[in-house]
Amino acid sequence: MKLYRPATILVGILFVLIGGLTRLATPEHVFDEQNIMISKGTIGEPLQFGKEASITVVRVKLVKGVLEPTASSSEKPIETDGIFVAVEWQTSRGPEKPDTPIATLTSDSDAVFSPIAMIYSGIEFGAAGFTVSGSIVFEVDPTELQGLTLDVRPQQFWNVLNRKVSVDLGIPSEESAQKLIDNAAEEYVLPRSETRVSS
Amino acid sequence: MESLDDVIDDLIADRVIRRHRRTWLILIGVVVVLALIVLATGGWKERQGRAVPTLTVTADTPATVEAGRWEFGFTRSEIVREPKTDYSTAKAELLVYFDIRNIDTEEYQSGTPRQNLLRWVPGNGADLVESSGAYCRGKPGWSIVYGLPPQSCYTKFEIPPDFTADEIEVGILGEKYESDDGLLGADETPYWHNPEATAVVRLRPTVVVKEDKYR
């Protein structure tokens, strides 16, 4: 008796079953995305990004106008109808080159804010063994400041296990948000990013 | 040296090809004639004309268009001419000014309108020209935040240096919040894409001649 054909069919059925089983086993309700782990933390905490890199939020400032460091003295700061949130950061990395970081701010009510399109506003990594510090600025609706969270996710081309950073910017209530808005500085000059040897 | 088999094979092949040659020639001829007829009668594609509303913008009535996640309020347009100098050729740009508001009630996400959402309609069946995106607060690609009041911006279109027009038309496309087809294995989370024609605005451009200080 030829066993070839029934065996082929059996293997096919087995594959289908295994496919269904893995689908059942995926922890869909545990993670938003199956391949992204989240490093959660607060201001001042170094948080793991990707495999070997780390991102620390140093301080957060609310400001009404932003200027490039290259701006001439006669140039007016760029203003907003909302408010600018400047997040000053520090990064370091291991030997492996980290993925390009993509930063957004998310509020408690799920509004998403992107960084402003200025050259010196962004998050970057230096060479291995060096710490870089700089600033990234977001334009934000002032009514959405409560519970603002900085998300930095790695840009990935392949669907591999990765780790993103989620930092609570420490604006717990509307009163604290209002206080921050009242004390917001008139202008903020984006710092040039600085590199130094990691200690 | 050729064997007898080869010779016979050649002979048969020759016969078979020759037997059908006339049919083939007639068939090819028919296809060519059909193509010529289709071309002569205005092409294969059916021209439907404009299926979206056309709004006219005058000095005191801006046109408001809601398209996908953006609300545009068109105000005015300019043809900016840069005369020829010793160092550069003559150039011209078509600038269209509008107020833009983020009405993304699906994702509440900041963003900037894509370049293909605003298109200049040159008319006479010519291809549409994509914009250069939105310049807001003097910066290209400035993000428009959900929840903030409208922001006045402009976009640029490339035009020939000798372009003149009393009236220009700009087409607005709106993206749809939908997912790709999951049957083909795509992720089924919806996102903003698939822009669809929403409206056309008609503007009367003013001509501005840029002075070159190095002239």
Coordinates of C-alpha atoms in Angstrom, one line a residue:
Chain A
M1 CA 0.0 0.0 0.0
K2 CA 1.3 3.4 -0.9
L3 CA 1.4 5.6 2.2
Y4 CA 2.7 8.6 0.4
R5 CA -0.6 10.3 -0.4
P6 CA -2.4 9.9 3.0
A7 CA 0.7 10.9 4.8
T8 CA 0.9 14.2 2.8
I9 CA -2.7 15.0 3.6
L10 CA -2.1 14.3 7.3
V11 CA 0.9 16.6 7.4
G12 CA -1.2 19.3 5.7
I13 CA -4.0 18.9 8.2
L14 CA -1.4 19.0 11.0
F15 CA 0.0 22.3 9.8
V16 CA -3.5 23.9 9.7
L17 CA -4.1 22.7 13.2
I18 CA -0.8 24.1 14.5
G19 CA -1.6 27.4 12.8
G20 CA -4.9 27.6 14.6
L21 CA -3.2 26.6 17.9
T22 CA -0.6 29.4 17.7
R23 CA -3.4 31.8 17.0
L24 CA -5.2 30.7 20.1
A25 CA -2.1 31.0 22.1
T26 CA -1.2 34.6 21.2
P27 CA -1.6 36.9 24.1
E28 CA -3.7 39.4 22.2
H29 CA -5.3 40.8 25.3
V30 CA -2.1 41.1 27.2
F31 CA -0.1 43.3 24.9
D32 CA -1.3 46.0 22.4
E33 CA 1.3 44.8 20.0
Q34 CA 2.7 41.3 20.2
N35 CA 6.3 42.1 19.3
I36 CA 6.9 45.2 21.4
M37 CA 7.9 45.2 25.0
I38 CA 7.5 48.5 26.9
S39 CA 10.0 50.1 29.3
K40 CA 7.8 52.2 31.5
G41 CA 9.2 54.8 33.8
T42 CA 9.3 58.4 34.9
I43 CA 11.5 61.5 34.5
G44 CA 15.2 60.8 35.4
E45 CA 15.0 57.1 34.9
P46 CA 17.2 55.5 32.3
L47 CA 14.9 53.2 30.2
Q48 CA 15.9 50.5 27.9
F49 CA 15.2 51.1 24.2
G50 CA 15.7 48.3 21.8
K51 CA 18.4 45.9 22.8
E52 CA 21.2 47.9 24.3
A53 CA 20.3 51.5 24.1
S54 CA 18.8 53.6 26.8
I55 CA 16.8 56.9 26.9
T56 CA 16.5 59.2 29.9
V57 CA 14.1 62.1 30.1
V58 CA 16.0 64.8 32.0
R59 CA 13.4 67.5 32.3
V60 CA 10.2 68.7 30.7
K61 CA 9.5 72.4 30.0
L62 CA 6.4 74.1 28.8
V63 CA 7.1 77.1 26.6
K64 CA 5.2 79.5 24.3
G65 CA 7.7 80.0 21.6
V66 CA 10.6 78.0 20.1
L67 CA 13.8 79.2 18.3
E68 CA 16.5 77.3 16.5
P69 CA 20.0 77.6 18.0
T70 CA 21.1 79.0 14.6
A71 CA 18.5 81.8 14.7
S72 CA 19.8 85.4 14.3
S73 CA 19.0 87.8 17.1
S74 CA 16.3 89.5 15.0
E75 CA 14.4 86.3 14.4
K76 CA 11.1 85.9 16.2
P77 CA 10.4 82.6 17.9
I78 CA 7.8 80.3 16.3
E79 CA 4.6 80.6 18.3
T80 CA 1.6 78.3 18.8
D81 CA -2.1 78.6 19.6
G82 CA -1.5 75.7 21.9
I83 CA 1.6 75.1 24.0
F84 CA 5.0 73.7 23.3
V85 CA 6.3 70.8 25.4
A86 CA 10.1 70.6 25.3
V87 CA 11.4 67.2 26.5
E88 CA 15.1 67.3 27.2
W89 CA 16.7 63.8 27.0
Q90 CA 19.9 61.9 27.3
T91 CA 20.7 58.7 25.3
S92 CA 23.4 56.1 25.4
R93 CA 23.9 53.0 23.4
G94 CA 25.8 49.7 23.3
P95 CA 27.9 48.3 20.4
E96 CA 24.8 47.5 18.3
K97 CA 23.3 50.5 16.4
P98 CA 19.9 51.2 17.8
D99 CA 16.8 51.5 15.5
T100 CA 15.7 55.0 14.5
P101 CA 13.6 56.4 17.4
I102 CA 10.1 57.7 16.6
A103 CA 8.8 59.9 19.4
T104 CA 5.2 60.9 20.1
L105 CA 3.3 62.3 23.0
T106 CA 0.1 60.6 24.1
S107 CA -2.5 62.2 26.4
D108 CA -4.9 60.5 28.8
S109 CA -7.7 60.8 26.2
D110 CA -5.5 59.2 23.5
A111 CA -4.7 62.3 21.5
V112 CA -1.3 61.9 19.8
F113 CA 1.1 64.8 19.2
S114 CA 4.1 64.7 16.9
P115 CA 7.4 66.6 17.3
I116 CA 7.6 69.9 15.5
A117 CA 9.4 70.1 12.2
M118 CA 12.6 71.8 13.3
I119 CA 16.1 70.6 12.7
Y120 CA 17.3 70.5 16.3
S121 CA 14.1 68.9 17.6
G122 CA 14.6 65.2 17.8
I123 CA 16.1 62.2 19.6
E124 CA 19.4 60.7 18.4
F125 CA 22.1 58.3 19.5
G126 CA 25.8 58.9 19.5
A127 CA 28.6 56.4 18.9
A128 CA 28.9 53.4 21.2
G129 CA 30.1 54.5 24.7
F130 CA 29.0 58.1 24.3
T131 CA 26.1 59.8 25.9
V132 CA 24.2 62.4 23.9
S133 CA 21.8 65.0 25.3
G134 CA 19.4 67.2 23.4
S135 CA 15.8 68.2 23.2
I136 CA 12.6 67.4 21.3
V137 CA 9.7 69.7 21.2
F138 CA 6.0 68.9 20.6
E139 CA 3.1 71.2 19.9
V140 CA 0.3 70.2 22.2
D141 CA -3.3 71.2 22.8
P142 CA -3.2 72.8 26.3
T143 CA -6.5 71.0 27.4
E144 CA -4.8 67.6 26.8
L145 CA -1.8 68.0 29.1
Q146 CA -3.1 65.7 31.8
G147 CA -1.3 62.4 31.9
L148 CA 1.0 63.2 29.0
T149 CA 3.2 60.3 28.1
L150 CA 6.3 60.3 25.9
D151 CA 6.4 57.2 23.7
V152 CA 9.6 56.4 21.8
R153 CA 9.3 53.4 19.5
P154 CA 11.9 51.9 17.3
Q155 CA 11.3 52.1 13.6
Q156 CA 11.6 48.6 12.4
F157 CA 11.5 47.0 9.0
W158 CA 11.3 43.4 10.2
N159 CA 8.7 42.2 12.6
V160 CA 11.1 41.2 15.4
L161 CA 10.8 41.4 19.2
N162 CA 11.7 44.9 20.2
R163 CA 11.4 47.3 23.1
K164 CA 9.9 50.8 23.2
V165 CA 10.1 53.5 25.9
S166 CA 7.1 55.0 27.6
V167 CA 7.8 57.9 30.0
D168 CA 5.2 59.5 32.3
L169 CA 5.9 63.2 32.1
G170 CA 4.4 63.7 35.6
I171 CA 1.4 66.0 34.9
P172 CA -1.2 64.2 37.1
S173 CA -4.1 66.7 37.2
E174 CA -5.6 69.6 35.4
E175 CA -4.5 72.0 38.2
S176 CA -0.9 71.0 37.8
A177 CA -1.2 71.4 34.0
Q178 CA -2.7 74.9 34.5
K179 CA 0.2 75.8 36.9
L180 CA 2.7 74.6 34.2
I181 CA 0.9 76.7 31.5
D182 CA 0.9 79.8 33.8
N183 CA 4.6 79.4 34.4
A184 CA 5.5 78.6 30.8
A185 CA 8.5 80.6 29.5
E186 CA 8.0 83.0 26.6
E187 CA 10.7 81.4 24.4
Y188 CA 12.9 78.4 24.3
V189 CA 16.1 78.1 22.3
L190 CA 16.5 74.5 21.2
P191 CA 19.9 73.3 22.4
R192 CA 22.4 71.8 20.1
S193 CA 22.8 68.1 21.0
E194 CA 25.9 67.5 23.1
T195 CA 28.0 64.4 23.1
R196 CA 30.2 63.2 26.0
V197 CA 31.8 60.0 27.1
S198 CA 29.4 57.8 29.1
S199 CA 30.4 57.6 32.7
Chain B
M1 CA 26.5 17.8 -41.2
E2 CA 22.7 18.0 -41.1
S3 CA 20.9 14.7 -40.6
L4 CA 17.8 13.7 -42.5
D5 CA 15.7 14.0 -39.4
D6 CA 16.6 17.7 -39.0
V7 CA 15.8 18.3 -42.6
I8 CA 12.4 16.7 -42.3
D9 CA 11.7 18.5 -39.0
D10 CA 12.4 21.8 -40.7
L11 CA 10.2 20.9 -43.6
I12 CA 7.2 20.1 -41.4
A13 CA 7.7 23.2 -39.2
D14 CA 7.9 25.3 -42.3
R15 CA 4.7 23.8 -43.6
V16 CA 2.8 24.3 -40.3
I17 CA 3.9 27.9 -40.0
R18 CA 3.1 28.7 -43.5
R19 CA -0.3 27.0 -43.3
H20 CA -1.4 29.4 -40.5
R21 CA 0.5 32.4 -41.6
R22 CA -2.4 34.1 -43.3
T23 CA -4.7 33.6 -40.2
W24 CA -2.0 35.1 -38.0
L25 CA -1.5 38.1 -40.3
I26 CA -5.2 38.8 -40.4
L27 CA -5.5 38.5 -36.6
I28 CA -2.6 40.9 -36.0
G29 CA -4.1 43.2 -38.6
V30 CA -7.4 43.2 -36.8
V31 CA -5.8 44.0 -33.5
V32 CA -3.9 46.9 -35.0
V33 CA -7.0 48.3 -36.7
L34 CA -9.0 48.0 -33.4
A35 CA -6.3 49.9 -31.5
L36 CA -6.3 52.6 -34.1
I37 CA -10.1 52.9 -33.9
V38 CA -10.0 53.1 -30.1
L39 CA -7.3 55.8 -30.2
A40 CA -9.2 57.8 -32.9
T41 CA -12.4 57.8 -30.9
G42 CA -10.7 59.3 -27.8
G43 CA -9.0 56.4 -25.9
W44 CA -10.1 53.4 -24.0
K45 CA -10.8 55.2 -20.7
E46 CA -14.3 56.6 -20.3
R47 CA -14.2 60.3 -19.5
Q48 CA -16.8 61.0 -16.8
G49 CA -16.4 64.7 -16.3
R50 CA -16.3 66.2 -12.9
A51 CA -18.3 64.3 -10.2
V52 CA -17.4 66.6 -7.2
P53 CA -18.7 70.1 -6.4
T54 CA -16.8 73.1 -7.6
L55 CA -16.5 76.0 -5.2
T56 CA -15.5 79.5 -6.1
V57 CA -13.3 81.6 -3.8
T58 CA -13.6 85.4 -4.0
A59 CA -12.0 88.0 -1.8
D60 CA -14.6 87.9 0.9
T61 CA -16.0 84.4 0.6
P62 CA -13.5 81.7 1.4
A63 CA -14.4 78.1 0.5
T64 CA -14.5 75.6 3.3
V65 CA -13.9 71.9 2.3
E66 CA -13.9 69.0 4.8
A67 CA -11.8 66.3 3.3
G68 CA -10.9 63.2 5.4
R69 CA -9.0 64.4 8.5
W70 CA -8.5 67.9 7.3
E71 CA -10.7 71.0 7.0
F72 CA -9.4 73.4 4.5
G73 CA -10.6 77.0 4.2
F74 CA -9.2 78.4 0.9
T75 CA -8.7 82.1 0.9
R76 CA -6.5 83.3 -2.0
S77 CA -3.8 82.4 -4.5
E78 CA -0.8 84.0 -6.0
I79 CA 1.4 83.5 -9.0
V80 CA 4.9 84.4 -7.9
R81 CA 7.2 85.3 -10.7
E82 CA 11.0 85.4 -10.4
P83 CA 12.3 87.3 -13.4
K84 CA 15.4 86.0 -15.3
T85 CA 18.7 87.3 -13.9
D86 CA 22.3 87.0 -15.1
Y87 CA 22.6 83.9 -12.9
S88 CA 19.3 82.1 -13.1
T89 CA 16.4 81.5 -15.5
A90 CA 12.9 82.9 -15.1
K91 CA 10.8 80.9 -12.6
A92 CA 7.2 80.9 -11.4
E93 CA 5.3 79.3 -8.6
L94 CA 1.6 79.0 -7.9
L95 CA 0.9 79.6 -4.2
V96 CA -2.5 78.7 -2.7
Y97 CA -3.3 80.0 0.7
F98 CA -5.6 78.2 3.1
D99 CA -6.5 77.8 6.8
I100 CA -6.2 74.2 7.9
R101 CA -7.7 72.5 10.9
N102 CA -7.2 68.9 12.1
I103 CA -10.5 67.1 12.3
D104 CA -9.1 63.7 12.9
T105 CA -11.8 62.3 15.2
E106 CA -10.6 58.8 14.7
E107 CA -7.1 59.0 16.0
Y108 CA -6.8 62.6 17.4
Q109 CA -3.3 62.6 15.9
S110 CA -1.2 65.6 14.8
G111 CA 0.1 65.4 11.3
T112 CA 0.6 67.3 8.1
P113 CA -1.4 66.8 4.9
R114 CA 0.2 64.7 2.3
Q115 CA 1.4 66.2 -1.0
N116 CA -1.1 64.3 -3.1
L117 CA -4.1 65.7 -1.2
L118 CA -4.0 69.0 -3.0
R119 CA -3.6 69.0 -6.8
W120 CA -3.6 71.8 -9.3
V121 CA -6.0 71.1 -12.2
P122 CA -4.4 72.6 -15.3
G123 CA -7.4 71.8 -17.4
N124 CA -7.7 70.7 -21.0
G125 CA -7.3 67.1 -19.9
A126 CA -3.7 67.6 -18.7
D127 CA -2.5 65.5 -15.8
L128 CA -3.1 66.9 -12.3
V129 CA 0.0 68.4 -10.5
E130 CA 0.7 67.4 -6.9
S131 CA 1.3 70.1 -4.3
S132 CA 4.3 70.6 -2.1
G133 CA 2.5 69.8 1.1
A134 CA 1.6 72.5 3.6
Y135 CA 4.0 75.4 4.7
C136 CA 2.7 76.5 8.1
R137 CA 4.5 79.0 10.4
G138 CA 7.0 79.3 7.6
K139 CA 8.1 75.6 7.8
P140 CA 7.4 72.8 5.4
G141 CA 5.7 69.8 7.0
W142 CA 4.7 71.6 10.2
S143 CA 2.3 69.3 12.2
I144 CA -1.3 70.5 12.6
V145 CA -2.5 69.6 16.0
Y146 CA -6.0 68.2 16.7
G147 CA -8.0 70.5 18.9
L148 CA -6.2 73.7 18.1
P149 CA -7.8 76.5 16.0
P150 CA -7.2 76.6 12.2
Q151 CA -3.7 77.4 11.1
S152 CA -3.0 79.6 8.0
C153 CA -0.7 77.8 5.6
Y154 CA 0.1 77.7 1.9
T155 CA 1.1 75.2 -0.6
K156 CA 3.2 75.5 -3.8
F157 CA 2.6 74.1 -7.3
E158 CA 5.2 74.1 -10.0
I159 CA 4.1 76.0 -13.1
P160 CA 5.9 77.0 -16.3
P161 CA 7.6 80.4 -16.0
D162 CA 5.3 82.0 -18.6
F163 CA 2.1 80.7 -17.0
T164 CA -0.8 83.1 -16.9
A165 CA -4.4 82.4 -15.9
D166 CA -7.4 84.5 -14.7
E167 CA -8.7 81.5 -12.8
I168 CA -7.0 78.4 -11.5
E169 CA -8.6 75.3 -10.0
V170 CA -7.3 73.2 -7.2
G171 CA -8.6 69.7 -6.5
I172 CA -8.9 68.5 -2.9
L173 CA -8.8 64.9 -2.0
G174 CA -9.9 63.4 1.3
E175 CA -8.4 60.3 2.8
K176 CA -10.6 57.6 4.2
Y177 CA -10.2 55.9 7.5
E178 CA -10.2 52.2 6.6
S179 CA -8.2 49.1 6.8
D180 CA -6.5 47.1 4.1
D181 CA -8.1 43.8 3.0
G182 CA -7.4 41.2 5.7
L183 CA -8.1 38.4 3.2
L184 CA -4.8 39.2 1.5
G185 CA -3.0 38.9 4.9
A186 CA -2.8 42.6 5.6
D187 CA -3.1 44.0 9.1
E188 CA -6.8 44.9 9.6
T189 CA -6.2 48.0 11.8
P190 CA -7.7 51.0 9.9
Y191 CA -5.6 54.0 9.1
W192 CA -6.0 57.2 6.9
H193 CA -5.3 56.4 3.3
N194 CA -7.0 55.9 -0.1
P195 CA -7.5 59.6 -1.0
E196 CA -10.7 60.3 -3.0
A197 CA -11.6 63.4 -4.8
T198 CA -13.8 65.6 -2.6
A199 CA -14.1 69.1 -4.1
V200 CA -12.5 71.5 -6.5
V201 CA -12.0 75.2 -5.6
R202 CA -11.6 77.9 -8.2
L203 CA -9.4 80.9 -7.2
R204 CA -8.4 84.1 -9.0
P205 CA -4.6 84.4 -8.5
T206 CA -2.9 87.7 -8.1
V207 CA 0.4 88.1 -9.8
V208 CA 3.4 89.0 -7.6
V209 CA 6.8 89.7 -9.1
K210 CA 9.6 88.9 -6.7
E211 CA 12.4 91.5 -6.7
D212 CA 15.8 89.9 -6.8
K213 CA 18.3 91.9 -4.7
Y214 CA 21.3 90.5 -6.7
R215 CA 20.0 91.7 -10.0

